[in-house]
mmCIF file of the C-alpha atoms, coordinates in Angstrom:
data_MODEL
# 
_entry.id   MODEL 
# 
loop_
_atom_site.group_PDB 
_atom_site.id 
_atom_site.type_symbol 
_atom_site.label_atom_id 
_atom_site.label_alt_id 
_atom_site.label_comp_id 
_atom_site.label_asym_id 
_atom_site.label_entity_id 
_atom_site.label_seq_id 
_atom_site.pdbx_PDB_ins_code 
_atom_site.Cartn_x 
_atom_site.Cartn_y 
_atom_site.Cartn_z 
_atom_site.occupancy 
_atom_site.B_iso_or_equiv 
_atom_site.pdbx_formal_charge 
_atom_site.auth_seq_id 
_atom_site.auth_comp_id 
_atom_site.auth_asym_id 
_atom_site.auth_atom_id 
_atom_site.pdbx_PDB_model_num 
ATOM 1   C CA . HIS A 1 1   ? 0.000  0.000  0.000   1.00 0.00 ? 1   HIS A CA 1 
ATOM 2   C CA . LEU A 1 2   ? 1.552  3.297  -1.154  1.00 0.00 ? 2   LEU A CA 1 
ATOM 3   C CA . VAL A 1 3   ? 1.241  6.479  0.865   1.00 0.00 ? 3   VAL A CA 1 
ATOM 4   C CA . ARG A 1 4   ? 0.636  9.456  -1.395  1.00 0.00 ? 4   ARG A CA 1 
ATOM 5   C CA . VAL A 1 5   ? 1.020  13.067 -0.334  1.00 0.00 ? 5   VAL A CA 1 
ATOM 6   C CA . TYR A 1 6   ? -0.831 15.604 -2.467  1.00 0.00 ? 6   TYR A CA 1 
ATOM 7   C CA . ALA A 1 7   ? -0.443 19.353 -2.300  1.00 0.00 ? 7   ALA A CA 1 
ATOM 8   C CA . THR A 1 8   ? -3.452 19.776 -4.611  1.00 0.00 ? 8   THR A CA 1 
ATOM 9   C CA . PRO A 1 9   ? -6.510 17.637 -5.329  1.00 0.00 ? 9   PRO A CA 1 
ATOM 10  C CA . GLU A 1 10  ? -5.740 14.219 -6.759  1.00 0.00 ? 10  GLU A CA 1 
ATOM 11  C CA . PRO A 1 11  ? -4.045 14.661 -10.155 1.00 0.00 ? 11  PRO A CA 1 
ATOM 12  C CA . SER A 1 12  ? -5.360 12.959 -13.255 1.00 0.00 ? 12  SER A CA 1 
ATOM 13  C CA . ASN A 1 13  ? -1.833 12.166 -14.473 1.00 0.00 ? 13  ASN A CA 1 
ATOM 14  C CA . PRO A 1 14  ? -0.092 9.482  -12.344 1.00 0.00 ? 14  PRO A CA 1 
ATOM 15  C CA . HIS A 1 15  ? 3.311  11.083 -13.063 1.00 0.00 ? 15  HIS A CA 1 
ATOM 16  C CA . GLU A 1 16  ? 2.232  14.168 -11.115 1.00 0.00 ? 16  GLU A CA 1 
ATOM 17  C CA . MET A 1 17  ? 1.899  12.159 -7.902  1.00 0.00 ? 17  MET A CA 1 
ATOM 18  C CA . GLN A 1 18  ? 4.466  12.766 -5.208  1.00 0.00 ? 18  GLN A CA 1 
ATOM 19  C CA . TYR A 1 19  ? 5.300  9.983  -2.825  1.00 0.00 ? 19  TYR A CA 1 
ATOM 20  C CA . GLN A 1 20  ? 6.305  10.423 0.762   1.00 0.00 ? 20  GLN A CA 1 
ATOM 21  C CA . HIS A 1 21  ? 9.346  8.161  0.508   1.00 0.00 ? 21  HIS A CA 1 
ATOM 22  C CA . TYR A 1 22  ? 11.680 7.736  -2.436  1.00 0.00 ? 22  TYR A CA 1 
ATOM 23  C CA . PHE A 1 23  ? 11.339 3.966  -2.581  1.00 0.00 ? 23  PHE A CA 1 
ATOM 24  C CA . ASP A 1 24  ? 7.533  4.095  -2.517  1.00 0.00 ? 24  ASP A CA 1 
ATOM 25  C CA . ARG A 1 25  ? 7.463  5.233  -6.126  1.00 0.00 ? 25  ARG A CA 1 
ATOM 26  C CA . PRO A 1 26  ? 6.417  2.597  -8.640  1.00 0.00 ? 26  PRO A CA 1 
ATOM 27  C CA . ILE A 1 27  ? 9.062  1.538  -11.146 1.00 0.00 ? 27  ILE A CA 1 
ATOM 28  C CA . ASN A 1 28  ? 8.153  2.029  -14.788 1.00 0.00 ? 28  ASN A CA 1 
ATOM 29  C CA . PHE A 1 29  ? 10.162 -0.542 -16.731 1.00 0.00 ? 29  PHE A CA 1 
ATOM 30  C CA . ASN A 1 30  ? 8.660  0.665  -20.025 1.00 0.00 ? 30  ASN A CA 1 
ATOM 31  C CA . ALA A 1 31  ? 10.621 3.893  -19.630 1.00 0.00 ? 31  ALA A CA 1 
ATOM 32  C CA . LEU A 1 32  ? 13.868 1.984  -20.265 1.00 0.00 ? 32  LEU A CA 1 
ATOM 33  C CA . GLY A 1 33  ? 12.817 1.219  -23.828 1.00 0.00 ? 33  GLY A CA 1 
ATOM 34  C CA . LYS A 1 34  ? 11.786 4.763  -24.740 1.00 0.00 ? 34  LYS A CA 1 
ATOM 35  C CA . LEU A 1 35  ? 14.315 6.156  -27.191 1.00 0.00 ? 35  LEU A CA 1 
ATOM 36  C CA . HIS A 1 36  ? 12.655 9.440  -28.132 1.00 0.00 ? 36  HIS A CA 1 
ATOM 37  C CA . ASP A 1 37  ? 14.005 12.968 -27.728 1.00 0.00 ? 37  ASP A CA 1 
ATOM 38  C CA . ILE A 1 38  ? 15.389 14.225 -24.434 1.00 0.00 ? 38  ILE A CA 1 
ATOM 39  C CA . THR A 1 39  ? 13.561 17.305 -23.214 1.00 0.00 ? 39  THR A CA 1 
ATOM 40  C CA . PRO A 1 40  ? 15.488 20.406 -22.099 1.00 0.00 ? 40  PRO A CA 1 
ATOM 41  C CA . ASP A 1 41  ? 14.210 19.857 -18.545 1.00 0.00 ? 41  ASP A CA 1 
ATOM 42  C CA . VAL A 1 42  ? 15.757 16.394 -18.490 1.00 0.00 ? 42  VAL A CA 1 
ATOM 43  C CA . GLN A 1 43  ? 19.045 17.756 -19.850 1.00 0.00 ? 43  GLN A CA 1 
ATOM 44  C CA . ARG A 1 44  ? 19.114 20.453 -17.141 1.00 0.00 ? 44  ARG A CA 1 
ATOM 45  C CA . HIS A 1 45  ? 18.460 17.731 -14.570 1.00 0.00 ? 45  HIS A CA 1 
ATOM 46  C CA . LEU A 1 46  ? 21.338 15.677 -15.998 1.00 0.00 ? 46  LEU A CA 1 
ATOM 47  C CA . VAL A 1 47  ? 23.646 18.700 -15.703 1.00 0.00 ? 47  VAL A CA 1 
ATOM 48  C CA . ARG A 1 48  ? 22.750 19.034 -12.015 1.00 0.00 ? 48  ARG A CA 1 
ATOM 49  C CA . VAL A 1 49  ? 23.165 15.303 -11.386 1.00 0.00 ? 49  VAL A CA 1 
ATOM 50  C CA . TYR A 1 50  ? 26.589 15.120 -13.030 1.00 0.00 ? 50  TYR A CA 1 
ATOM 51  C CA . ALA A 1 51  ? 27.732 18.307 -11.276 1.00 0.00 ? 51  ALA A CA 1 
ATOM 52  C CA . THR A 1 52  ? 26.701 16.782 -7.943  1.00 0.00 ? 52  THR A CA 1 
ATOM 53  C CA . LEU A 1 53  ? 28.464 13.501 -8.711  1.00 0.00 ? 53  LEU A CA 1 
ATOM 54  C CA . SER A 1 54  ? 31.661 15.219 -9.793  1.00 0.00 ? 54  SER A CA 1 
ATOM 55  C CA . SER A 1 55  ? 31.755 17.460 -6.724  1.00 0.00 ? 55  SER A CA 1 
ATOM 56  C CA . ALA A 1 56  ? 31.170 14.433 -4.465  1.00 0.00 ? 56  ALA A CA 1 
ATOM 57  C CA . LEU A 1 57  ? 34.014 12.628 -6.245  1.00 0.00 ? 57  LEU A CA 1 
ATOM 58  C CA . LEU A 1 58  ? 36.325 15.594 -5.680  1.00 0.00 ? 58  LEU A CA 1 
ATOM 59  C CA . THR A 1 59  ? 35.321 15.661 -2.016  1.00 0.00 ? 59  THR A CA 1 
ATOM 60  C CA . LEU A 1 60  ? 36.129 11.951 -1.765  1.00 0.00 ? 60  LEU A CA 1 
ATOM 61  C CA . ALA A 1 61  ? 39.564 12.623 -3.273  1.00 0.00 ? 61  ALA A CA 1 
ATOM 62  C CA . LEU A 1 62  ? 40.062 15.385 -0.697  1.00 0.00 ? 62  LEU A CA 1 
ATOM 63  C CA . GLY A 1 63  ? 39.235 12.876 2.039   1.00 0.00 ? 63  GLY A CA 1 
ATOM 64  C CA . VAL A 1 64  ? 41.838 10.451 0.703   1.00 0.00 ? 64  VAL A CA 1 
ATOM 65  C CA . PHE A 1 65  ? 44.397 13.266 0.623   1.00 0.00 ? 65  PHE A CA 1 
ATOM 66  C CA . LEU A 1 66  ? 43.562 14.348 4.183   1.00 0.00 ? 66  LEU A CA 1 
ATOM 67  C CA . ASP A 1 67  ? 43.993 10.784 5.407   1.00 0.00 ? 67  ASP A CA 1 
ATOM 68  C CA . TYR A 1 68  ? 47.278 10.471 3.530   1.00 0.00 ? 68  TYR A CA 1 
ATOM 69  C CA . LYS A 1 69  ? 48.621 13.646 5.161   1.00 0.00 ? 69  LYS A CA 1 
ATOM 70  C CA . PHE A 1 70  ? 47.145 13.395 8.672   1.00 0.00 ? 70  PHE A CA 1 
ATOM 71  C CA . ALA A 1 71  ? 46.171 9.680  9.114   1.00 0.00 ? 71  ALA A CA 1 
ATOM 72  C CA . ILE A 1 72  ? 42.673 10.420 10.394  1.00 0.00 ? 72  ILE A CA 1 
ATOM 73  C CA . ALA A 1 73  ? 40.976 7.190  9.324   1.00 0.00 ? 73  ALA A CA 1 
ATOM 74  C CA . GLY A 1 74  ? 39.589 4.977  12.012  1.00 0.00 ? 74  GLY A CA 1 
ATOM 75  C CA . THR A 1 75  ? 36.494 3.645  13.641  1.00 0.00 ? 75  THR A CA 1 
ATOM 76  C CA . MET A 1 76  ? 35.119 7.129  14.263  1.00 0.00 ? 76  MET A CA 1 
ATOM 77  C CA . THR A 1 77  ? 35.164 8.038  10.558  1.00 0.00 ? 77  THR A CA 1 
ATOM 78  C CA . GLN A 1 78  ? 33.330 4.791  9.764   1.00 0.00 ? 78  GLN A CA 1 
ATOM 79  C CA . ILE A 1 79  ? 30.695 5.465  12.432  1.00 0.00 ? 79  ILE A CA 1 
ATOM 80  C CA . LEU A 1 80  ? 30.265 9.062  11.246  1.00 0.00 ? 80  LEU A CA 1 
ATOM 81  C CA . THR A 1 81  ? 29.907 7.852  7.649   1.00 0.00 ? 81  THR A CA 1 
ATOM 82  C CA . PHE A 1 82  ? 27.124 5.502  8.709   1.00 0.00 ? 82  PHE A CA 1 
ATOM 83  C CA . VAL A 1 83  ? 25.430 8.253  10.742  1.00 0.00 ? 83  VAL A CA 1 
ATOM 84  C CA . MET A 1 84  ? 25.524 10.647 7.780   1.00 0.00 ? 84  MET A CA 1 
ATOM 85  C CA . ILE A 1 85  ? 24.094 8.021  5.428   1.00 0.00 ? 85  ILE A CA 1 
ATOM 86  C CA . VAL A 1 86  ? 21.231 7.433  7.859   1.00 0.00 ? 86  VAL A CA 1 
ATOM 87  C CA . ALA A 1 87  ? 20.784 11.215 8.231   1.00 0.00 ? 87  ALA A CA 1 
ATOM 88  C CA . LEU A 1 88  ? 20.128 11.500 4.491   1.00 0.00 ? 88  LEU A CA 1 
ATOM 89  C CA . ASN A 1 89  ? 16.798 9.735  5.062   1.00 0.00 ? 89  ASN A CA 1 
ATOM 90  C CA . PHE A 1 90  ? 15.613 12.329 7.562   1.00 0.00 ? 90  PHE A CA 1 
ATOM 91  C CA . VAL A 1 91  ? 16.593 15.580 5.833   1.00 0.00 ? 91  VAL A CA 1 
ATOM 92  C CA . ASN A 1 92  ? 14.302 17.012 3.160   1.00 0.00 ? 92  ASN A CA 1 
ATOM 93  C CA . ASP A 1 93  ? 16.056 20.291 2.334   1.00 0.00 ? 93  ASP A CA 1 
ATOM 94  C CA . VAL A 1 94  ? 18.112 20.030 -0.857  1.00 0.00 ? 94  VAL A CA 1 
ATOM 95  C CA . TYR A 1 95  ? 21.045 22.121 0.367   1.00 0.00 ? 95  TYR A CA 1 
ATOM 96  C CA . ASN A 1 96  ? 21.321 20.217 3.630   1.00 0.00 ? 96  ASN A CA 1 
ATOM 97  C CA . ARG A 1 97  ? 21.172 16.935 1.703   1.00 0.00 ? 97  ARG A CA 1 
ATOM 98  C CA . LEU A 1 98  ? 24.029 18.177 -0.499  1.00 0.00 ? 98  LEU A CA 1 
ATOM 99  C CA . ALA A 1 99  ? 26.041 19.093 2.590   1.00 0.00 ? 99  ALA A CA 1 
ATOM 100 C CA . ILE A 1 100 ? 25.433 15.641 4.067   1.00 0.00 ? 100 ILE A CA 1 
ATOM 101 C CA . LEU A 1 101 ? 26.358 14.016 0.739   1.00 0.00 ? 101 LEU A CA 1 
ATOM 102 C CA . HIS A 1 102 ? 29.654 15.904 0.633   1.00 0.00 ? 102 HIS A CA 1 
ATOM 103 C CA . GLY A 1 103 ? 30.339 15.123 4.277   1.00 0.00 ? 103 GLY A CA 1 
ATOM 104 C CA . THR A 1 104 ? 29.671 11.452 3.590   1.00 0.00 ? 104 THR A CA 1 
ATOM 105 C CA . SER A 1 105 ? 31.985 11.431 0.582   1.00 0.00 ? 105 SER A CA 1 
ATOM 106 C CA . LEU A 1 106 ? 34.721 13.204 2.582   1.00 0.00 ? 106 LEU A CA 1 
ATOM 107 C CA . LEU A 1 107 ? 34.447 10.616 5.355   1.00 0.00 ? 107 LEU A CA 1 
ATOM 108 C CA . MET A 1 108 ? 34.380 7.761  2.828   1.00 0.00 ? 108 MET A CA 1 
ATOM 109 C CA . GLY A 1 109 ? 37.579 9.154  1.340   1.00 0.00 ? 109 GLY A CA 1 
ATOM 110 C CA . CYS A 1 110 ? 39.142 9.251  4.801   1.00 0.00 ? 110 CYS A CA 1 
ATOM 111 C CA . THR A 1 111 ? 38.031 5.664  5.389   1.00 0.00 ? 111 THR A CA 1 
ATOM 112 C CA . MET A 1 112 ? 39.486 4.545  2.043   1.00 0.00 ? 112 MET A CA 1 
ATOM 113 C CA . GLY A 1 113 ? 42.788 6.332  2.716   1.00 0.00 ? 113 GLY A CA 1 
ATOM 114 C CA . PRO A 1 114 ? 44.631 3.366  4.295   1.00 0.00 ? 114 PRO A CA 1 
ATOM 115 C CA . LEU A 1 115 ? 43.656 1.106  1.401   1.00 0.00 ? 115 LEU A CA 1 
ATOM 116 C CA . ILE A 1 116 ? 44.890 3.658  -1.137  1.00 0.00 ? 116 ILE A CA 1 
ATOM 117 C CA . SER A 1 117 ? 48.128 4.112  0.834   1.00 0.00 ? 117 SER A CA 1 
ATOM 118 C CA . THR A 1 118 ? 48.733 0.363  0.882   1.00 0.00 ? 118 THR A CA 1 
ATOM 119 C CA . ILE A 1 119 ? 48.151 0.086  -2.857  1.00 0.00 ? 119 ILE A CA 1 
ATOM 120 C CA . ALA A 1 120 ? 50.439 3.092  -3.463  1.00 0.00 ? 120 ALA A CA 1 
ATOM 121 C CA . PHE A 1 121 ? 53.172 1.421  -1.425  1.00 0.00 ? 121 PHE A CA 1 
ATOM 122 C CA . PHE A 1 122 ? 53.199 -1.692 -3.638  1.00 0.00 ? 122 PHE A CA 1 
ATOM 123 C CA . ASN A 1 123 ? 52.322 -0.280 -7.074  1.00 0.00 ? 123 ASN A CA 1 
ATOM 124 C CA . PRO A 1 124 ? 51.413 3.412  -7.491  1.00 0.00 ? 124 PRO A CA 1 
ATOM 125 C CA . SER A 1 125 ? 50.560 2.985  -11.171 1.00 0.00 ? 125 SER A CA 1 
ATOM 126 C CA . VAL A 1 126 ? 47.421 1.024  -10.218 1.00 0.00 ? 126 VAL A CA 1 
ATOM 127 C CA . ILE A 1 127 ? 45.935 4.122  -8.577  1.00 0.00 ? 127 ILE A CA 1 
ATOM 128 C CA . ILE A 1 128 ? 46.682 6.337  -11.564 1.00 0.00 ? 128 ILE A CA 1 
ATOM 129 C CA . THR A 1 129 ? 45.299 3.788  -14.026 1.00 0.00 ? 129 THR A CA 1 
ATOM 130 C CA . ALA A 1 130 ? 42.129 3.322  -11.974 1.00 0.00 ? 130 ALA A CA 1 
ATOM 131 C CA . ALA A 1 131 ? 41.626 7.077  -11.605 1.00 0.00 ? 131 ALA A CA 1 
ATOM 132 C CA . LEU A 1 132 ? 42.167 7.706  -15.335 1.00 0.00 ? 132 LEU A CA 1 
ATOM 133 C CA . GLY A 1 133 ? 39.879 4.842  -16.353 1.00 0.00 ? 133 GLY A CA 1 
ATOM 134 C CA . THR A 1 134 ? 37.107 5.906  -13.994 1.00 0.00 ? 134 THR A CA 1 
ATOM 135 C CA . SER A 1 135 ? 37.310 9.563  -14.949 1.00 0.00 ? 135 SER A CA 1 
ATOM 136 C CA . ALA A 1 136 ? 37.398 8.710  -18.674 1.00 0.00 ? 136 ALA A CA 1 
ATOM 137 C CA . VAL A 1 137 ? 34.206 6.647  -18.419 1.00 0.00 ? 137 VAL A CA 1 
ATOM 138 C CA . PHE A 1 138 ? 32.560 9.329  -16.273 1.00 0.00 ? 138 PHE A CA 1 
ATOM 139 C CA . VAL A 1 139 ? 33.470 12.101 -18.731 1.00 0.00 ? 139 VAL A CA 1 
ATOM 140 C CA . CYS A 1 140 ? 32.270 10.042 -21.703 1.00 0.00 ? 140 CYS A CA 1 
ATOM 141 C CA . PHE A 1 141 ? 28.881 9.281  -20.186 1.00 0.00 ? 141 PHE A CA 1 
ATOM 142 C CA . SER A 1 142 ? 28.529 12.869 -18.962 1.00 0.00 ? 142 SER A CA 1 
ATOM 143 C CA . GLY A 1 143 ? 29.325 14.247 -22.408 1.00 0.00 ? 143 GLY A CA 1 
ATOM 144 C CA . ALA A 1 144 ? 26.969 11.815 -24.096 1.00 0.00 ? 144 ALA A CA 1 
ATOM 145 C CA . ALA A 1 145 ? 24.160 12.712 -21.691 1.00 0.00 ? 145 ALA A CA 1 
ATOM 146 C CA . LEU A 1 146 ? 24.705 16.446 -22.048 1.00 0.00 ? 146 LEU A CA 1 
ATOM 147 C CA . PHE A 1 147 ? 25.051 16.669 -25.817 1.00 0.00 ? 147 PHE A CA 1 
ATOM 148 C CA . ALA A 1 148 ? 22.797 13.908 -27.161 1.00 0.00 ? 148 ALA A CA 1 
ATOM 149 C CA . LYS A 1 149 ? 19.389 14.989 -28.376 1.00 0.00 ? 149 LYS A CA 1 
ATOM 150 C CA . ARG A 1 150 ? 17.924 11.486 -28.508 1.00 0.00 ? 150 ARG A CA 1 
ATOM 151 C CA . ARG A 1 151 ? 18.202 8.770  -25.915 1.00 0.00 ? 151 ARG A CA 1 
ATOM 152 C CA . HIS A 1 152 ? 19.551 6.070  -28.177 1.00 0.00 ? 152 HIS A CA 1 
ATOM 153 C CA . TYR A 1 153 ? 22.411 8.393  -29.184 1.00 0.00 ? 153 TYR A CA 1 
ATOM 154 C CA . MET A 1 154 ? 23.085 8.982  -25.510 1.00 0.00 ? 154 MET A CA 1 
ATOM 155 C CA . TYR A 1 155 ? 23.303 5.240  -24.776 1.00 0.00 ? 155 TYR A CA 1 
ATOM 156 C CA . LEU A 1 156 ? 25.330 4.476  -27.898 1.00 0.00 ? 156 LEU A CA 1 
ATOM 157 C CA . GLY A 1 157 ? 27.646 7.474  -27.518 1.00 0.00 ? 157 GLY A CA 1 
ATOM 158 C CA . GLY A 1 158 ? 28.324 6.793  -23.848 1.00 0.00 ? 158 GLY A CA 1 
ATOM 159 C CA . ILE A 1 159 ? 29.206 3.155  -24.382 1.00 0.00 ? 159 ILE A CA 1 
ATOM 160 C CA . LEU A 1 160 ? 31.276 3.652  -27.539 1.00 0.00 ? 160 LEU A CA 1 
ATOM 161 C CA . SER A 1 161 ? 33.230 6.646  -26.269 1.00 0.00 ? 161 SER A CA 1 
ATOM 162 C CA . SER A 1 162 ? 33.918 4.840  -22.967 1.00 0.00 ? 162 SER A CA 1 
ATOM 163 C CA . CYS A 1 163 ? 35.249 1.789  -24.783 1.00 0.00 ? 163 CYS A CA 1 
ATOM 164 C CA . ILE A 1 164 ? 37.445 3.873  -27.090 1.00 0.00 ? 164 ILE A CA 1 
ATOM 165 C CA . SER A 1 165 ? 38.850 5.963  -24.249 1.00 0.00 ? 165 SER A CA 1 
ATOM 166 C CA . LEU A 1 166 ? 39.582 2.842  -22.190 1.00 0.00 ? 166 LEU A CA 1 
ATOM 167 C CA . LEU A 1 167 ? 41.400 1.335  -25.164 1.00 0.00 ? 167 LEU A CA 1 
ATOM 168 C CA . PHE A 1 168 ? 43.590 4.444  -25.324 1.00 0.00 ? 168 PHE A CA 1 
ATOM 169 C CA . THR A 1 169 ? 44.077 4.458  -21.535 1.00 0.00 ? 169 THR A CA 1 
ATOM 170 C CA . PHE A 1 170 ? 45.134 0.804  -21.261 1.00 0.00 ? 170 PHE A CA 1 
ATOM 171 C CA . ARG A 1 171 ? 47.192 0.778  -24.451 1.00 0.00 ? 171 ARG A CA 1 
# 
């Protein structure tokens, strides 16, 4: 049984419904097969999503750097990471959710710091190769999502450009 919260009388379009919890929304599997044009609203949303992901990734890298310099990883950073992930479920304000997301990614970077340091001790090229490969795929999918006018071009362009860039990276 889904709990629906309406600000106005019940809408005639089911896509206008807002659900109280994120996971209460029904999943529309038919949307995966739609390959028509991408609306400007969807492209603006994609810009915001990719900007948020890239800033969280930079914050994670800052956390790894802070742990490398000051060795702050430990049980407390793991507990705080868990607390911040749980806190995301209770905060509704977008800006506070972004702050919690960046705090979580910073703490995850601090928690991953000892693993990265151990890998760097044995073979530093693994870290550089992994970072280049991940960023190449991320940039390719971001570019395909931002510049494609139709969805099938976005899917095709993201996959093909990722494969080509990985071939150049691992050459």
